[in-house]
Coordinates of C-alpha atoms in Angstrom, one line a residue:
X1 CA 31.4 14.5 79.9
X2 CA 28.9 11.7 79.0
X3 CA 25.5 12.7 79.3
X4 CA 22.8 10.1 80.0
X5 CA 19.4 11.0 78.5
X6 CA 16.8 11.4 80.9
X7 CA 13.5 9.3 79.7
X8 CA 10.6 11.4 79.1
X9 CA 7.9 11.0 81.7
X10 CA 5.0 12.5 83.2
X11 CA 6.2 13.0 86.8
X12 CA 4.7 12.8 90.4
X13 CA 6.5 15.4 92.6
X14 CA 6.1 14.7 96.2
X15 CA 7.0 17.4 98.4
X16 CA 9.0 16.0 101.8
X17 CA 10.2 19.2 103.4
X18 CA 10.0 22.9 102.4
X19 CA 13.3 22.4 101.0
X20 CA 12.9 19.1 99.0
X21 CA 10.9 16.9 96.7
X22 CA 11.1 13.6 95.3
X23 CA 10.3 13.1 91.7
X24 CA 8.7 9.8 90.5
X25 CA 8.1 8.8 87.0
X26 CA 4.4 8.5 86.4
X27 CA 3.5 5.3 84.4
X28 CA -0.3 5.2 84.8
X29 CA -2.9 6.8 87.0
X30 CA -5.5 4.0 88.0
X31 CA -7.7 6.4 90.6
X32 CA -8.2 10.0 91.3
X33 CA -10.9 11.1 93.9
X34 CA -11.5 13.2 96.8
X35 CA -13.1 12.0 100.0
X36 CA -14.6 14.5 102.8
X37 CA -11.0 14.4 104.3
X38 CA -8.4 14.3 101.7
X39 CA -7.4 13.7 98.0
X40 CA -6.9 9.9 97.0
X41 CA -4.7 8.7 94.3
X42 CA -3.7 5.2 93.1
X43 CA -1.0 5.5 90.3
X44 CA 1.6 3.1 89.1
X45 CA 5.0 4.5 89.7
X46 CA 8.2 3.8 87.6
X47 CA 10.5 2.7 90.4
X48 CA 8.2 1.4 93.1
X49 CA 5.1 0.1 91.2
X50 CA 1.5 0.9 92.2
X51 CA 1.2 3.3 94.9
X52 CA -1.5 4.9 97.3
X53 CA -1.2 8.6 97.5
X54 CA -3.1 10.8 99.9
X55 CA -3.0 14.7 99.7
X56 CA 0.1 14.1 97.5
X57 CA 2.1 11.9 100.0
X58 CA 2.9 8.5 99.3
X59 CA 1.4 6.1 102.0
X60 CA 2.9 2.9 100.8
X61 CA 4.0 1.1 97.4
X62 CA 4.0 -2.2 95.7
X63 CA 7.4 -2.4 96.0
X64 CA 8.1 -2.0 99.5
X65 CA 4.9 -1.8 101.3
X66 CA 5.8 -5.0 103.3
X67 CA 8.9 -3.4 104.8
X68 CA 6.9 -0.5 106.3
X69 CA 4.1 -2.7 107.6
X70 CA 6.1 -5.7 108.9
X71 CA 8.3 -3.3 110.6
X72 CA 5.2 -1.5 112.3
X73 CA 3.6 -4.6 113.3
X74 CA 5.8 -7.3 114.3
X75 CA 8.4 -6.1 116.9
X76 CA 5.3 -5.1 119.4
X77 CA 3.2 -8.1 118.6
X78 CA 6.2 -10.3 119.4
X79 CA 7.1 -8.4 122.6
X80 CA 3.8 -9.1 124.0
X81 CA 3.7 -12.5 125.5
X82 CA 0.1 -13.3 124.2
X83 CA -1.8 -10.7 122.1
X84 CA -5.4 -11.8 121.6
X85 CA -7.1 -8.5 121.2
X86 CA -5.7 -5.9 119.0
X87 CA -6.7 -2.4 118.1
X88 CA -5.5 -0.8 114.7
X89 CA -6.0 3.0 114.1
X90 CA -6.0 3.9 110.6
X91 CA -4.4 1.4 108.3
X92 CA -6.9 1.9 105.3
X93 CA -4.9 -0.1 102.9
X94 CA -5.6 -3.3 105.0
X95 CA -1.9 -4.3 105.1
X96 CA -1.4 -3.4 108.8
X97 CA -4.5 -5.8 109.3
X98 CA -2.7 -8.4 107.1
X99 CA 0.3 -8.5 109.2
X100 CA -1.5 -8.6 112.5
X101 CA -3.7 -11.5 111.4
X102 CA -0.4 -13.6 110.8
X103 CA -0.5 -14.1 114.5
X104 CA -2.0 -17.1 115.8
X105 CA -2.8 -15.9 119.1
X106 CA -5.1 -13.1 117.8
X107 CA -8.9 -13.5 118.5
X108 CA -10.0 -10.1 117.4
X109 CA -8.6 -7.2 115.6
X110 CA -10.7 -3.9 115.5
X111 CA -9.5 -1.5 112.8
X112 CA -10.8 1.8 113.0
X113 CA -10.4 4.3 110.2
X114 CA -11.9 7.8 109.7
X115 CA -11.9 7.8 105.8
X116 CA -14.4 5.0 104.3
X117 CA -13.5 6.0 100.8
X118 CA -9.8 5.1 101.3
X119 CA -10.7 1.8 102.3
X120 CA -13.3 1.2 99.2
X121 CA -10.4 2.4 97.1
X122 CA -8.0 0.0 98.7
X123 CA -10.5 -2.8 98.4
X124 CA -10.7 -2.3 94.8
X125 CA -7.0 -1.3 93.6
X126 CA -4.9 -2.5 96.1
X127 CA -5.8 -6.2 96.5
X128 CA -1.8 -7.3 97.0
X129 CA -2.0 -5.0 100.1
X130 CA -5.1 -6.5 101.9
X131 CA -5.1 -10.1 100.6
X132 CA -8.6 -10.2 101.7
X133 CA -7.8 -9.5 105.3
X134 CA -11.0 -7.3 105.6
X135 CA -13.0 -10.7 105.5
X136 CA -11.3 -12.5 108.0
X137 CA -14.0 -13.4 110.9
X138 CA -11.5 -12.0 113.4
X139 CA -11.3 -8.7 111.8
X140 CA -13.8 -5.8 112.8
X141 CA -13.9 -2.7 110.7
X142 CA -15.3 0.7 112.4
X143 CA -15.6 3.9 110.5
X144 CA -15.1 6.5 113.0
X145 CA -12.6 9.2 114.2
X146 CA -10.0 7.3 116.0
X147 CA -9.8 9.7 119.0
X148 CA -13.6 9.6 119.5
X149 CA -13.3 5.7 119.6
X150 CA -10.7 5.7 122.0
X151 CA -12.8 8.2 124.3
X152 CA -15.8 5.9 124.2
X153 CA -13.7 2.6 124.6
X154 CA -13.9 0.8 127.8
X155 CA -10.7 0.6 129.7
X156 CA -8.3 -2.2 129.5
X157 CA -9.8 -3.6 126.3
X158 CA -6.7 -4.4 124.0
X159 CA -3.2 -6.0 124.3
X160 CA -1.7 -4.2 121.6
X161 CA -2.7 -0.6 119.9
X162 CA -1.0 -0.1 116.3
X163 CA -1.3 3.5 115.0
X164 CA -1.0 3.7 111.2
X165 CA -2.1 7.2 110.5
X166 CA -1.0 10.0 108.2
X167 CA 1.5 12.4 109.2
X168 CA 0.9 15.2 111.8
X169 CA 0.4 18.2 109.3
X170 CA -1.3 21.4 109.4
X171 CA -4.9 20.5 108.6
X172 CA -4.6 16.9 108.3
X173 CA -7.0 14.5 109.6
X174 CA -4.4 13.2 112.2
X175 CA -3.2 16.6 113.3
X176 CA -4.2 16.0 116.9
X177 CA -3.4 12.1 117.0
X178 CA 0.1 12.5 118.1
X179 CA -0.3 14.5 121.3
X180 CA 0.1 13.7 124.9
X181 CA -3.6 13.8 125.4
X182 CA -4.1 11.1 122.8
X183 CA -1.7 8.9 124.0
X184 CA -3.3 8.9 127.4
X185 CA -6.3 7.8 125.7
X186 CA -4.3 4.9 124.0
X187 CA -3.0 4.1 127.4
X188 CA -6.3 3.9 128.9
X189 CA -7.5 1.2 126.7
X190 CA -4.4 -0.9 126.9
X191 CA -4.4 -4.0 129.6
X192 CA -1.7 -4.7 131.9
X193 CA 1.5 -5.4 129.9
X194 CA -0.1 -3.5 127.0
X195 CA 2.1 -2.2 124.2
X196 CA 1.5 0.5 121.5
X197 CA 3.3 1.6 118.4
X198 CA 3.0 4.6 115.8
X199 CA 4.4 5.4 112.7
X200 CA 6.4 8.5 113.7
X201 CA 7.6 10.2 110.2
X202 CA 11.1 10.1 108.8
X203 CA 14.2 9.9 111.0
X204 CA 15.9 11.4 108.0
X205 CA 13.9 14.4 106.8
X206 CA 11.8 15.0 109.8
X207 CA 14.0 14.1 112.7
X208 CA 12.5 16.8 114.9
X209 CA 8.9 15.4 114.5
X210 CA 10.4 12.0 115.2
X211 CA 11.8 12.9 118.2
X212 CA 9.0 14.9 119.5
X213 CA 6.6 11.8 119.1
X214 CA 9.0 10.0 121.0
X215 CA 9.4 12.5 123.9
X216 CA 5.6 12.7 123.8
X217 CA 5.0 9.0 124.2
X218 CA 7.7 8.8 126.8
X219 CA 5.8 11.5 128.8
X220 CA 2.9 9.1 129.1
X221 CA 4.3 5.5 129.1
X222 CA 6.8 3.9 131.5
X223 CA 8.8 2.5 128.7
X224 CA 9.1 4.0 125.3
X225 CA 11.7 3.7 122.5
X226 CA 12.2 4.1 118.7
X227 CA 13.5 2.2 115.9
X228 CA 13.4 2.7 111.9
X229 CA 13.6 1.0 108.5
X230 CA 14.6 2.5 105.0
X231 CA 11.6 2.6 102.7
X232 CA 12.5 3.2 99.1
X233 CA 9.2 4.8 98.4
X234 CA 9.6 7.4 100.9
X235 CA 13.2 7.9 100.0
X236 CA 14.1 7.7 103.6
X237 CA 14.5 5.9 106.7
X238 CA 11.1 5.7 108.5
X239 CA 10.7 5.9 112.3
X240 CA 8.5 4.1 114.6
X241 CA 7.9 5.0 118.3
X242 CA 6.5 2.4 120.7
X243 CA 5.3 2.9 124.5
X244 CA 4.6 0.1 126.8
X245 CA 3.7 -0.6 130.5
X246 CA 5.7 -3.9 130.4
X247 CA 7.1 -5.2 127.4
X248 CA 10.2 -4.1 125.7
X249 CA 10.7 -4.9 122.1
X250 CA 14.3 -3.6 122.1
X251 CA 15.4 -6.3 124.5
X252 CA 14.6 -9.1 122.0
X253 CA 17.5 -11.2 121.0
X254 CA 17.8 -12.4 117.6
X255 CA 17.4 -16.0 118.4
X256 CA 14.2 -14.9 120.4
X257 CA 12.9 -13.3 117.4
X258 CA 13.2 -16.0 115.2
X259 CA 11.8 -18.5 117.6
X260 CA 8.7 -16.5 118.3
X261 CA 8.4 -16.1 114.4
X262 CA 8.6 -19.7 114.1
X263 CA 6.0 -20.5 117.2
X264 CA 3.5 -17.7 116.8
X265 CA 3.2 -16.7 113.2
X266 CA 1.3 -18.2 110.1
X267 CA 2.4 -17.1 106.9
X268 CA 5.5 -15.7 105.1
X269 CA 7.7 -12.5 106.2
X270 CA 9.6 -11.0 103.6
X271 CA 11.5 -8.3 105.6
X272 CA 11.5 -8.8 109.4
X273 CA 13.6 -11.5 111.4
X274 CA 16.0 -11.5 114.3
X275 CA 19.0 -10.1 112.1
X276 CA 16.7 -7.5 110.8
X277 CA 15.5 -6.4 114.2
X278 CA 18.9 -5.7 115.4
X279 CA 19.4 -3.4 112.5
X280 CA 16.1 -1.8 113.1
X281 CA 16.5 -1.0 116.9
X282 CA 20.5 0.1 116.3
X283 CA 19.7 3.7 115.8
X284 CA 22.7 5.9 114.8
X285 CA 24.5 8.3 117.2
X286 CA 22.9 11.5 116.0
X287 CA 19.4 10.0 116.2
X288 CA 19.9 8.7 119.8
X289 CA 21.4 11.9 120.7
X290 CA 18.6 13.8 119.2
X291 CA 16.1 11.8 121.0
X292 CA 18.0 12.3 124.5
X293 CA 18.0 16.0 123.8
X294 CA 14.3 16.5 122.8
X295 CA 12.2 18.4 125.5
X296 CA 9.1 19.3 123.5
X297 CA 5.8 17.5 124.1
X298 CA 3.1 17.8 121.7
X299 CA -0.2 18.6 123.2
X300 CA -3.7 19.4 122.1
X301 CA -3.2 23.2 122.9
X302 CA 0.3 23.2 120.9
X303 CA 0.4 20.1 118.6
X304 CA 3.8 19.8 117.0
X305 CA 3.2 19.7 113.3
X306 CA 5.6 18.6 110.1
X307 CA 6.4 21.4 108.0
X308 CA 5.6 20.1 104.5

């Protein structure tokens, strides 16, 4: 049998579940540091380029961050008839902010992130991600715990809330930012016809977590649903869950998505369009079945955490 020699690398090993890990050839380490909340690494990896890594987990990569961020932002933004004020919870790299600011209707975006150090590192090492979005006059940056911000925010303040946080794992800063009580706070700050979306972990490796997030959001919002996109840096299909008091992104036709992109966006989209939208929202049978069967609701008293 012909054997292909394995190139000698230093390796970055990302644990995905208690039973599996993903090995990335490590070309260069650009930054290593530790904030009050988490370890921060920026590294150049063989297959996915420059990557932001928090507590040993890849958050986004140069190769495909646009797949993740376009998937997170645009379905809910286009589903809303006229989003003018948007709240982002998390999103330290600035790429979620970048995508929101492509919408011409947006007058103000408030981005709330707990870890100022991640933002400082991103501003310096990840300009391809934020592309100057932090300096946009419509953008306001608040360094604060997202839950505390929601508790103190007035009711009916935002059209869209986009939640771009780390996974809910034991000891992680976001462990209680995926609970019923948290989503009730999100609903409080949304206006009539408001809509929210959260990253919801992998539909491949952590389908249980994805379905619990969906079931928990469904407990709070009149309408809820899920979708996913494949992200190579995560080596997985990645799930997103939305909740709404009116708009339904799953009802958008391909033609409607393409028309809304033409009418309402400035700047290029590399991944998301009408045909892609259909694929994202066409979840496979086993995922739909798991969503329908899930009965667990994550609460502050008993938060459901990913095992990694």
